[in-house]
mmCIF file of C-alpha atoms in Angstrom:
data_model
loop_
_atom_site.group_PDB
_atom_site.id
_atom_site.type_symbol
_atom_site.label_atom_id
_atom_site.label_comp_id
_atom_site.label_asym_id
_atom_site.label_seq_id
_atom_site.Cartn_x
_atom_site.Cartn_y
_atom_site.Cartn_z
ATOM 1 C CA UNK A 1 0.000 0.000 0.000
ATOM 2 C CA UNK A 2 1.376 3.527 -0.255
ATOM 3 C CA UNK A 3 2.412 5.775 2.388
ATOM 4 C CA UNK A 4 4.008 8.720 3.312
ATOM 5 C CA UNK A 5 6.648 9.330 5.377
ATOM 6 C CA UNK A 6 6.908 12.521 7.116
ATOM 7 C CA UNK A 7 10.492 14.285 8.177
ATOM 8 C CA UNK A 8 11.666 15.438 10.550
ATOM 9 C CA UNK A 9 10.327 13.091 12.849
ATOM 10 C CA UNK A 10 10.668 15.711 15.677
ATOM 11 C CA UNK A 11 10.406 19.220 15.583
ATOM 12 C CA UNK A 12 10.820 21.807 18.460
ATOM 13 C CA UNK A 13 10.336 25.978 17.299
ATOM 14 C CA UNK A 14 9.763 29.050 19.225
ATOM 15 C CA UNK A 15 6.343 31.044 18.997
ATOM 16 C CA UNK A 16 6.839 32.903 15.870
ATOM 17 C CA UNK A 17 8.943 30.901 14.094
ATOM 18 C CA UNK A 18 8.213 28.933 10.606
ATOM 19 C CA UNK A 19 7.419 25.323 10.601
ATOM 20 C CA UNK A 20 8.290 23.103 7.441
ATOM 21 C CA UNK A 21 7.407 19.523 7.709
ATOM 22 C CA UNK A 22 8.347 17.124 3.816
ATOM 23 C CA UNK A 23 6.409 14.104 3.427
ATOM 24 C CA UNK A 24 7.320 11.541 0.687
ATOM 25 C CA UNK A 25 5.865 9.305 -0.908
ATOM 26 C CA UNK A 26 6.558 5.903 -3.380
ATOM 27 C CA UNK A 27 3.860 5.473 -6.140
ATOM 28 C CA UNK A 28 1.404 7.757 -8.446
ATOM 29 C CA UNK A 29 -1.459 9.388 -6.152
ATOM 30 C CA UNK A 30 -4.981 11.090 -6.906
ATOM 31 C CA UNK A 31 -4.368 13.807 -3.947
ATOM 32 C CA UNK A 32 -1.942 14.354 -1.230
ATOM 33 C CA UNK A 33 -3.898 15.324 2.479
ATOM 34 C CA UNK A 34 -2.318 16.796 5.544
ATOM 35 C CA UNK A 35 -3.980 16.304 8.937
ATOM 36 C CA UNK A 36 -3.080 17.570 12.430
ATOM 37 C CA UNK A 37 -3.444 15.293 16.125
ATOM 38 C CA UNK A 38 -3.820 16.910 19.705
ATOM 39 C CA UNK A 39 -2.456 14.496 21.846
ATOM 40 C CA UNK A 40 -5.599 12.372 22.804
ATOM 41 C CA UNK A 41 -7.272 13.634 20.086
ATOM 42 C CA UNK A 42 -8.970 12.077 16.300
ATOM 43 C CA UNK A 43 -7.140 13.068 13.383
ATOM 44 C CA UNK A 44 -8.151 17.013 12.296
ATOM 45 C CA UNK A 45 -8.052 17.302 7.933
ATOM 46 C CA UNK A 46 -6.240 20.249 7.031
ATOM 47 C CA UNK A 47 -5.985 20.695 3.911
ATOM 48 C CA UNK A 48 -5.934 18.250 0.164
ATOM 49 C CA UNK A 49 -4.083 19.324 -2.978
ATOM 50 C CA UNK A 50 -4.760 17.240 -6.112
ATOM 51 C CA UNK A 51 -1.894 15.694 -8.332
ATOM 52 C CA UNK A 52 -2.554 18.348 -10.435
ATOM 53 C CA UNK A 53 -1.408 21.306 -8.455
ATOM 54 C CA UNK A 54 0.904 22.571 -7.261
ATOM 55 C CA UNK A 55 0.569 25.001 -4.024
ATOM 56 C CA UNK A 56 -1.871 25.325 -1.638
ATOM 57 C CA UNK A 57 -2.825 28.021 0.902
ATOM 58 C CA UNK A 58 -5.254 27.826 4.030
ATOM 59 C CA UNK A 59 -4.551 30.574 6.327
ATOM 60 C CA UNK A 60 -1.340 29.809 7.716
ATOM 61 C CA UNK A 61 -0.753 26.679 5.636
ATOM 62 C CA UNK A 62 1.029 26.553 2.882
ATOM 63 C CA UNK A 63 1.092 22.930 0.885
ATOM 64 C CA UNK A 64 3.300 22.832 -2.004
ATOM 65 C CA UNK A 65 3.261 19.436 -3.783
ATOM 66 C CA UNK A 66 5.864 18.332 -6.610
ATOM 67 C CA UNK A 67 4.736 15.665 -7.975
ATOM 68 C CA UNK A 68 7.690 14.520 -10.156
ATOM 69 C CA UNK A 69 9.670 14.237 -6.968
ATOM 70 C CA UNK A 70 6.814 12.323 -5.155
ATOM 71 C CA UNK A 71 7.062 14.865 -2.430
ATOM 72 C CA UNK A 72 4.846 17.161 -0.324
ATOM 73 C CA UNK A 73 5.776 19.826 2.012
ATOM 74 C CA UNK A 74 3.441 21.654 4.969
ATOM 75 C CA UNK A 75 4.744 25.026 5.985
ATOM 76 C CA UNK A 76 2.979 26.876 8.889
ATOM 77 C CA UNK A 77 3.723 29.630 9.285
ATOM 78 C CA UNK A 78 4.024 32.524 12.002
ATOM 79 C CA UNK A 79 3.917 29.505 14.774
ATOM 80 C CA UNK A 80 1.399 29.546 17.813
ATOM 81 C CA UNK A 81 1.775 27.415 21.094
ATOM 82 C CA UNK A 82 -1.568 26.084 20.077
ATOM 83 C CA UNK A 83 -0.180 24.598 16.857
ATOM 84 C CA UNK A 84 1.919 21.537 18.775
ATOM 85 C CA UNK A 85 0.521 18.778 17.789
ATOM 86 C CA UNK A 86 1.667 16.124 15.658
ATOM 87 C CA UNK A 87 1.119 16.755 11.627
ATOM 88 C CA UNK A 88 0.272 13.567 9.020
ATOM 89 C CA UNK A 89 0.349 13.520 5.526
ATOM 90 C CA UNK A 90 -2.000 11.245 3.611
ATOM 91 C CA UNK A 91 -1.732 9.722 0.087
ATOM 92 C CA UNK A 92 -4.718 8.670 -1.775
ATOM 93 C CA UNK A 93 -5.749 6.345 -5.007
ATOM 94 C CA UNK A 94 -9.151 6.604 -5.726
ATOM 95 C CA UNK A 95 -10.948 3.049 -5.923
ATOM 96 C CA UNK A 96 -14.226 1.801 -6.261
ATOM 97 C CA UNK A 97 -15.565 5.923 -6.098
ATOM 98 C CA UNK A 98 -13.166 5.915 -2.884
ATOM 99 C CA UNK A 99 -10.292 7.882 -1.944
ATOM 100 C CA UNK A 100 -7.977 5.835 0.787
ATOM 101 C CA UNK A 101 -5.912 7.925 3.069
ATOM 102 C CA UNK A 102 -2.970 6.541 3.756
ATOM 103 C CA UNK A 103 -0.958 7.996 6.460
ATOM 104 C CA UNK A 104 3.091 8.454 7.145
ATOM 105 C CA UNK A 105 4.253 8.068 10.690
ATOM 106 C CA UNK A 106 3.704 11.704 11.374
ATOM 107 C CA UNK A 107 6.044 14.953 12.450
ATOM 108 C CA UNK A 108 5.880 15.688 16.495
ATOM 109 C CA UNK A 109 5.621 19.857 16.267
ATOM 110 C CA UNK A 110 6.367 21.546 19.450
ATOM 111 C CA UNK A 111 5.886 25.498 19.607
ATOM 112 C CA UNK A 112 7.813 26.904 22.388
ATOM 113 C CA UNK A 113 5.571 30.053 24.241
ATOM 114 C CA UNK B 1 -23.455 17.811 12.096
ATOM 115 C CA UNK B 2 -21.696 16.684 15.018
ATOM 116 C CA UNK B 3 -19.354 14.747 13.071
ATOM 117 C CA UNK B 4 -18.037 11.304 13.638
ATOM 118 C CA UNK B 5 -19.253 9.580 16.148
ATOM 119 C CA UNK B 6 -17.773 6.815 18.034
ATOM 120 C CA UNK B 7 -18.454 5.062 21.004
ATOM 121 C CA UNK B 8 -17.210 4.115 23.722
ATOM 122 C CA UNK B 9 -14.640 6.700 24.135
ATOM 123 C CA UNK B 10 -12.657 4.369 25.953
ATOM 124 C CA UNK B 11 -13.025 0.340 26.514
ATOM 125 C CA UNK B 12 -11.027 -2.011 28.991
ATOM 126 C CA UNK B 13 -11.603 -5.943 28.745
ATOM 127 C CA UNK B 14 -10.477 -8.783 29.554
ATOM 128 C CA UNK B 15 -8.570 -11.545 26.717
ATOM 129 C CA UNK B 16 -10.934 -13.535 25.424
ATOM 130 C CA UNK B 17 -14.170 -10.813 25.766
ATOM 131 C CA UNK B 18 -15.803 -9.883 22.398
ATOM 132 C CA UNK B 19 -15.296 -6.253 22.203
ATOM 133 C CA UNK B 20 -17.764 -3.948 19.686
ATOM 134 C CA UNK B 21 -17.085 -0.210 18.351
ATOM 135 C CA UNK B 22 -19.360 1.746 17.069
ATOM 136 C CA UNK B 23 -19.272 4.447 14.474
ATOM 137 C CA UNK B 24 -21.968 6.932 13.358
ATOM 138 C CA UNK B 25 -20.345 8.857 10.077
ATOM 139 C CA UNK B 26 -21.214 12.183 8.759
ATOM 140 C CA UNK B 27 -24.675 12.199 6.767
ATOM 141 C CA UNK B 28 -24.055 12.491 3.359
ATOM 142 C CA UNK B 29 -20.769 11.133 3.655
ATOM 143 C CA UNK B 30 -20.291 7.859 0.611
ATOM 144 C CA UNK B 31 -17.071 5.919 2.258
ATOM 145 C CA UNK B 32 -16.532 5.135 5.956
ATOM 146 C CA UNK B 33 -12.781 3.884 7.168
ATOM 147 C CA UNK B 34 -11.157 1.883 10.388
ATOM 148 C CA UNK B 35 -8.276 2.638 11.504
ATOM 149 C CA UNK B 36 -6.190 1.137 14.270
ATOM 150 C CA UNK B 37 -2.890 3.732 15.919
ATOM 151 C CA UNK B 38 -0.566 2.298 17.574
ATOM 152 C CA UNK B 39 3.045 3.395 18.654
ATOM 153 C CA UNK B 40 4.723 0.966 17.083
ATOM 154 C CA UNK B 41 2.708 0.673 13.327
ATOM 155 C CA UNK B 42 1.207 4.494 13.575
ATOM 156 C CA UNK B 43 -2.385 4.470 11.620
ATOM 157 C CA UNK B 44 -3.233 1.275 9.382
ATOM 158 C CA UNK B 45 -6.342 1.286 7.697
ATOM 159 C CA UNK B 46 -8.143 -2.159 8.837
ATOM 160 C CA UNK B 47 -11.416 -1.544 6.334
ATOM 161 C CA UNK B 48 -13.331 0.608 4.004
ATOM 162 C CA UNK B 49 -17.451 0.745 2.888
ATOM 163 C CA UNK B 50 -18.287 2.596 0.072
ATOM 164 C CA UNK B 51 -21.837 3.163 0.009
ATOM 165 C CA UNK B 52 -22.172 0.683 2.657
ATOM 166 C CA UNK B 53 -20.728 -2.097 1.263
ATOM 167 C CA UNK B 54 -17.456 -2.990 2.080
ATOM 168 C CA UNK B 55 -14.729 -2.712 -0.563
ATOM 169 C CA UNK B 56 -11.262 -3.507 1.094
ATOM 170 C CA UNK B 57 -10.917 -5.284 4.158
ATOM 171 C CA UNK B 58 -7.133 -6.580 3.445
ATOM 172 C CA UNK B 59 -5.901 -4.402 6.624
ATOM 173 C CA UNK B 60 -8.157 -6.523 9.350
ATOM 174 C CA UNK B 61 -5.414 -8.505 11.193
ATOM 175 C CA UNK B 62 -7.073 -11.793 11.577
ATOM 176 C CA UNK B 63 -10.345 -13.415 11.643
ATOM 177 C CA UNK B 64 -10.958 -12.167 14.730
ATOM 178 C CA UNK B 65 -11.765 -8.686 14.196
ATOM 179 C CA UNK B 66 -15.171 -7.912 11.751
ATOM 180 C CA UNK B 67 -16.754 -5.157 10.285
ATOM 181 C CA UNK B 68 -20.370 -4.179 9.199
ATOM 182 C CA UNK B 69 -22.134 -1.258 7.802
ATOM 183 C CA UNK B 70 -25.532 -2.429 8.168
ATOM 184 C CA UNK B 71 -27.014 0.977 7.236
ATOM 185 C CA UNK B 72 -25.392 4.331 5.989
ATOM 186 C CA UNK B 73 -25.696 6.162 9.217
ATOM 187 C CA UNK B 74 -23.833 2.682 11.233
ATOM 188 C CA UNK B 75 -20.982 0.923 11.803
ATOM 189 C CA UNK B 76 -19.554 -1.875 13.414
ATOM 190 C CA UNK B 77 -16.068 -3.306 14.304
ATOM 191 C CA UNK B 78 -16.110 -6.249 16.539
ATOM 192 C CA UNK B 79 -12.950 -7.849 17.973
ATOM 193 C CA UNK B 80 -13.454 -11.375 19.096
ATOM 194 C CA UNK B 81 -11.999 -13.195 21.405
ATOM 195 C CA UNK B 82 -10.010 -10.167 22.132
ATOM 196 C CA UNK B 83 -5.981 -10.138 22.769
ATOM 197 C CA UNK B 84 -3.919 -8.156 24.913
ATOM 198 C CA UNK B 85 -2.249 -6.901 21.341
ATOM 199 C CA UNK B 86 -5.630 -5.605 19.839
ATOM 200 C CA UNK B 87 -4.940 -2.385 22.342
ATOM 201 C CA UNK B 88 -5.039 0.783 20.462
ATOM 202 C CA UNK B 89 -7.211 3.662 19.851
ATOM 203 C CA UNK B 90 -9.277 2.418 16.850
ATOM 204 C CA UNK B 91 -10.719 5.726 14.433
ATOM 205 C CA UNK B 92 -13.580 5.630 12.820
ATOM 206 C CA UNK B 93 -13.741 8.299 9.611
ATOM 207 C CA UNK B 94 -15.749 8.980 7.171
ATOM 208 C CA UNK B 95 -15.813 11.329 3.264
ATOM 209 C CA UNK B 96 -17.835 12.659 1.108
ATOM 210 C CA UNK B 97 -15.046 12.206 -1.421
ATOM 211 C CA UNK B 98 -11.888 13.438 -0.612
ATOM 212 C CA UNK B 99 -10.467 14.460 3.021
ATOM 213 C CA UNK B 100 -11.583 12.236 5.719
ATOM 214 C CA UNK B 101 -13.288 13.201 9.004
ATOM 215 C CA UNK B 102 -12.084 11.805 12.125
ATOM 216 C CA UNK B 103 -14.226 10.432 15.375
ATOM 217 C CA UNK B 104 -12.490 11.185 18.326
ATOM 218 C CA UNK B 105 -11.529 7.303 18.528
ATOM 219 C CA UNK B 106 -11.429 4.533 20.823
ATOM 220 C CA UNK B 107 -9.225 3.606 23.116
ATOM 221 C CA UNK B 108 -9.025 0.033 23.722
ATOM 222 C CA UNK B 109 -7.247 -1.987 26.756
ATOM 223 C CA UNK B 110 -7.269 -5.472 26.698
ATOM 224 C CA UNK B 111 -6.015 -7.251 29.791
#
Protein backbone atom coordinates (compact mmCIF):
# COMPACT_ATOMS: atom_id res chain seq x y z
CA UNK A 1 0.00 0.00 0.00
CA UNK A 2 1.38 3.53 -0.26
CA UNK A 3 2.41 5.78 2.39
CA UNK A 4 4.01 8.72 3.31
CA UNK A 5 6.65 9.33 5.38
CA UNK A 6 6.91 12.52 7.12
CA UNK A 7 10.49 14.29 8.18
CA UNK A 8 11.67 15.44 10.55
CA UNK A 9 10.33 13.09 12.85
CA UNK A 10 10.67 15.71 15.68
CA UNK A 11 10.41 19.22 15.58
CA UNK A 12 10.82 21.81 18.46
CA UNK A 13 10.34 25.98 17.30
CA UNK A 14 9.76 29.05 19.23
CA UNK A 15 6.34 31.04 19.00
CA UNK A 16 6.84 32.90 15.87
CA UNK A 17 8.94 30.90 14.09
CA UNK A 18 8.21 28.93 10.61
CA UNK A 19 7.42 25.32 10.60
CA UNK A 20 8.29 23.10 7.44
CA UNK A 21 7.41 19.52 7.71
CA UNK A 22 8.35 17.12 3.82
CA UNK A 23 6.41 14.10 3.43
CA UNK A 24 7.32 11.54 0.69
CA UNK A 25 5.86 9.30 -0.91
CA UNK A 26 6.56 5.90 -3.38
CA UNK A 27 3.86 5.47 -6.14
CA UNK A 28 1.40 7.76 -8.45
CA UNK A 29 -1.46 9.39 -6.15
CA UNK A 30 -4.98 11.09 -6.91
CA UNK A 31 -4.37 13.81 -3.95
CA UNK A 32 -1.94 14.35 -1.23
CA UNK A 33 -3.90 15.32 2.48
CA UNK A 34 -2.32 16.80 5.54
CA UNK A 35 -3.98 16.30 8.94
CA UNK A 36 -3.08 17.57 12.43
CA UNK A 37 -3.44 15.29 16.12
CA UNK A 38 -3.82 16.91 19.71
CA UNK A 39 -2.46 14.50 21.85
CA UNK A 40 -5.60 12.37 22.80
CA UNK A 41 -7.27 13.63 20.09
CA UNK A 42 -8.97 12.08 16.30
CA UNK A 43 -7.14 13.07 13.38
CA UNK A 44 -8.15 17.01 12.30
CA UNK A 45 -8.05 17.30 7.93
CA UNK A 46 -6.24 20.25 7.03
CA UNK A 47 -5.99 20.70 3.91
CA UNK A 48 -5.93 18.25 0.16
CA UNK A 49 -4.08 19.32 -2.98
CA UNK A 50 -4.76 17.24 -6.11
CA UNK A 51 -1.89 15.69 -8.33
CA UNK A 52 -2.55 18.35 -10.43
CA UNK A 53 -1.41 21.31 -8.46
CA UNK A 54 0.90 22.57 -7.26
CA UNK A 55 0.57 25.00 -4.02
CA UNK A 56 -1.87 25.33 -1.64
CA UNK A 57 -2.83 28.02 0.90
CA UNK A 58 -5.25 27.83 4.03
CA UNK A 59 -4.55 30.57 6.33
CA UNK A 60 -1.34 29.81 7.72
CA UNK A 61 -0.75 26.68 5.64
CA UNK A 62 1.03 26.55 2.88
CA UNK A 63 1.09 22.93 0.89
CA UNK A 64 3.30 22.83 -2.00
CA UNK A 65 3.26 19.44 -3.78
CA UNK A 66 5.86 18.33 -6.61
CA UNK A 67 4.74 15.67 -7.97
CA UNK A 68 7.69 14.52 -10.16
CA UNK A 69 9.67 14.24 -6.97
CA UNK A 70 6.81 12.32 -5.16
CA UNK A 71 7.06 14.86 -2.43
CA UNK A 72 4.85 17.16 -0.32
CA UNK A 73 5.78 19.83 2.01
CA UNK A 74 3.44 21.65 4.97
CA UNK A 75 4.74 25.03 5.98
CA UNK A 76 2.98 26.88 8.89
CA UNK A 77 3.72 29.63 9.28
CA UNK A 78 4.02 32.52 12.00
CA UNK A 79 3.92 29.50 14.77
CA UNK A 80 1.40 29.55 17.81
CA UNK A 81 1.77 27.41 21.09
CA UNK A 82 -1.57 26.08 20.08
CA UNK A 83 -0.18 24.60 16.86
CA UNK A 84 1.92 21.54 18.77
CA UNK A 85 0.52 18.78 17.79
CA UNK A 86 1.67 16.12 15.66
CA UNK A 87 1.12 16.75 11.63
CA UNK A 88 0.27 13.57 9.02
CA UNK A 89 0.35 13.52 5.53
CA UNK A 90 -2.00 11.24 3.61
CA UNK A 91 -1.73 9.72 0.09
CA UNK A 92 -4.72 8.67 -1.78
CA UNK A 93 -5.75 6.34 -5.01
CA UNK A 94 -9.15 6.60 -5.73
CA UNK A 95 -10.95 3.05 -5.92
CA UNK A 96 -14.23 1.80 -6.26
CA UNK A 97 -15.57 5.92 -6.10
CA UNK A 98 -13.17 5.91 -2.88
CA UNK A 99 -10.29 7.88 -1.94
CA UNK A 100 -7.98 5.83 0.79
CA UNK A 101 -5.91 7.93 3.07
CA UNK A 102 -2.97 6.54 3.76
CA UNK A 103 -0.96 8.00 6.46
CA UNK A 104 3.09 8.45 7.15
CA UNK A 105 4.25 8.07 10.69
CA UNK A 106 3.70 11.70 11.37
CA UNK A 107 6.04 14.95 12.45
CA UNK A 108 5.88 15.69 16.49
CA UNK A 109 5.62 19.86 16.27
CA UNK A 110 6.37 21.55 19.45
CA UNK A 111 5.89 25.50 19.61
CA UNK A 112 7.81 26.90 22.39
CA UNK A 113 5.57 30.05 24.24
CA UNK B 1 -23.46 17.81 12.10
CA UNK B 2 -21.70 16.68 15.02
CA UNK B 3 -19.35 14.75 13.07
CA UNK B 4 -18.04 11.30 13.64
CA UNK B 5 -19.25 9.58 16.15
CA UNK B 6 -17.77 6.81 18.03
CA UNK B 7 -18.45 5.06 21.00
CA UNK B 8 -17.21 4.11 23.72
CA UNK B 9 -14.64 6.70 24.14
CA UNK B 10 -12.66 4.37 25.95
CA UNK B 11 -13.03 0.34 26.51
CA UNK B 12 -11.03 -2.01 28.99
CA UNK B 13 -11.60 -5.94 28.74
CA UNK B 14 -10.48 -8.78 29.55
CA UNK B 15 -8.57 -11.55 26.72
CA UNK B 16 -10.93 -13.54 25.42
CA UNK B 17 -14.17 -10.81 25.77
CA UNK B 18 -15.80 -9.88 22.40
CA UNK B 19 -15.30 -6.25 22.20
CA UNK B 20 -17.76 -3.95 19.69
CA UNK B 21 -17.08 -0.21 18.35
CA UNK B 22 -19.36 1.75 17.07
CA UNK B 23 -19.27 4.45 14.47
CA UNK B 24 -21.97 6.93 13.36
CA UNK B 25 -20.35 8.86 10.08
CA UNK B 26 -21.21 12.18 8.76
CA UNK B 27 -24.67 12.20 6.77
CA UNK B 28 -24.06 12.49 3.36
CA UNK B 29 -20.77 11.13 3.66
CA UNK B 30 -20.29 7.86 0.61
CA UNK B 31 -17.07 5.92 2.26
CA UNK B 32 -16.53 5.14 5.96
CA UNK B 33 -12.78 3.88 7.17
CA UNK B 34 -11.16 1.88 10.39
CA UNK B 35 -8.28 2.64 11.50
CA UNK B 36 -6.19 1.14 14.27
CA UNK B 37 -2.89 3.73 15.92
CA UNK B 38 -0.57 2.30 17.57
CA UNK B 39 3.05 3.39 18.65
CA UNK B 40 4.72 0.97 17.08
CA UNK B 41 2.71 0.67 13.33
CA UNK B 42 1.21 4.49 13.58
CA UNK B 43 -2.38 4.47 11.62
CA UNK B 44 -3.23 1.28 9.38
CA UNK B 45 -6.34 1.29 7.70
CA UNK B 46 -8.14 -2.16 8.84
CA UNK B 47 -11.42 -1.54 6.33
CA UNK B 48 -13.33 0.61 4.00
CA UNK B 49 -17.45 0.74 2.89
CA UNK B 50 -18.29 2.60 0.07
CA UNK B 51 -21.84 3.16 0.01
CA UNK B 52 -22.17 0.68 2.66
CA UNK B 53 -20.73 -2.10 1.26
CA UNK B 54 -17.46 -2.99 2.08
CA UNK B 55 -14.73 -2.71 -0.56
CA UNK B 56 -11.26 -3.51 1.09
CA UNK B 57 -10.92 -5.28 4.16
CA UNK B 58 -7.13 -6.58 3.45
CA UNK B 59 -5.90 -4.40 6.62
CA UNK B 60 -8.16 -6.52 9.35
CA UNK B 61 -5.41 -8.51 11.19
CA UNK B 62 -7.07 -11.79 11.58
CA UNK B 63 -10.35 -13.42 11.64
CA UNK B 64 -10.96 -12.17 14.73
CA UNK B 65 -11.77 -8.69 14.20
CA UNK B 66 -15.17 -7.91 11.75
CA UNK B 67 -16.75 -5.16 10.28
CA UNK B 68 -20.37 -4.18 9.20
CA UNK B 69 -22.13 -1.26 7.80
CA UNK B 70 -25.53 -2.43 8.17
CA UNK B 71 -27.01 0.98 7.24
CA UNK B 72 -25.39 4.33 5.99
CA UNK B 73 -25.70 6.16 9.22
CA UNK B 74 -23.83 2.68 11.23
CA UNK B 75 -20.98 0.92 11.80
CA UNK B 76 -19.55 -1.88 13.41
CA UNK B 77 -16.07 -3.31 14.30
CA UNK B 78 -16.11 -6.25 16.54
CA UNK B 79 -12.95 -7.85 17.97
CA UNK B 80 -13.45 -11.38 19.10
CA UNK B 81 -12.00 -13.19 21.41
CA UNK B 82 -10.01 -10.17 22.13
CA UNK B 83 -5.98 -10.14 22.77
CA UNK B 84 -3.92 -8.16 24.91
CA UNK B 85 -2.25 -6.90 21.34
CA UNK B 86 -5.63 -5.60 19.84
CA UNK B 87 -4.94 -2.38 22.34
CA UNK B 88 -5.04 0.78 20.46
CA UNK B 89 -7.21 3.66 19.85
CA UNK B 90 -9.28 2.42 16.85
CA UNK B 91 -10.72 5.73 14.43
CA UNK B 92 -13.58 5.63 12.82
CA UNK B 93 -13.74 8.30 9.61
CA UNK B 94 -15.75 8.98 7.17
CA UNK B 95 -15.81 11.33 3.26
CA UNK B 96 -17.83 12.66 1.11
CA UNK B 97 -15.05 12.21 -1.42
CA UNK B 98 -11.89 13.44 -0.61
CA UNK B 99 -10.47 14.46 3.02
CA UNK B 100 -11.58 12.24 5.72
CA UNK B 101 -13.29 13.20 9.00
CA UNK B 102 -12.08 11.81 12.13
CA UNK B 103 -14.23 10.43 15.38
CA UNK B 104 -12.49 11.18 18.33
CA UNK B 105 -11.53 7.30 18.53
CA UNK B 106 -11.43 4.53 20.82
CA UNK B 107 -9.23 3.61 23.12
CA UNK B 108 -9.02 0.03 23.72
CA UNK B 109 -7.25 -1.99 26.76
CA UNK B 110 -7.27 -5.47 26.70
CA UNK B 111 -6.01 -7.25 29.79
Amino acid sequence: SQQGEEDPQALSIQEGENATMNCSYKTSINNLQWYRQNSGRGLVHLILIRSNEREKHSGRLRVTLDTSKKSSSLLITASRAADTASYFCATAVGTGGSYIPTFGRGTSLIVHP
Amino acid sequence: DAGVIQSPRHEVTEMGQEVTLRCKPISGHNSLFWYRQTMMRGLELLIYFNNNVPIDDSGMPEDRFSAKMPNASFSTLKIQPSEPRDSAVYFCASSPRGGAFFGQGTRLTVV
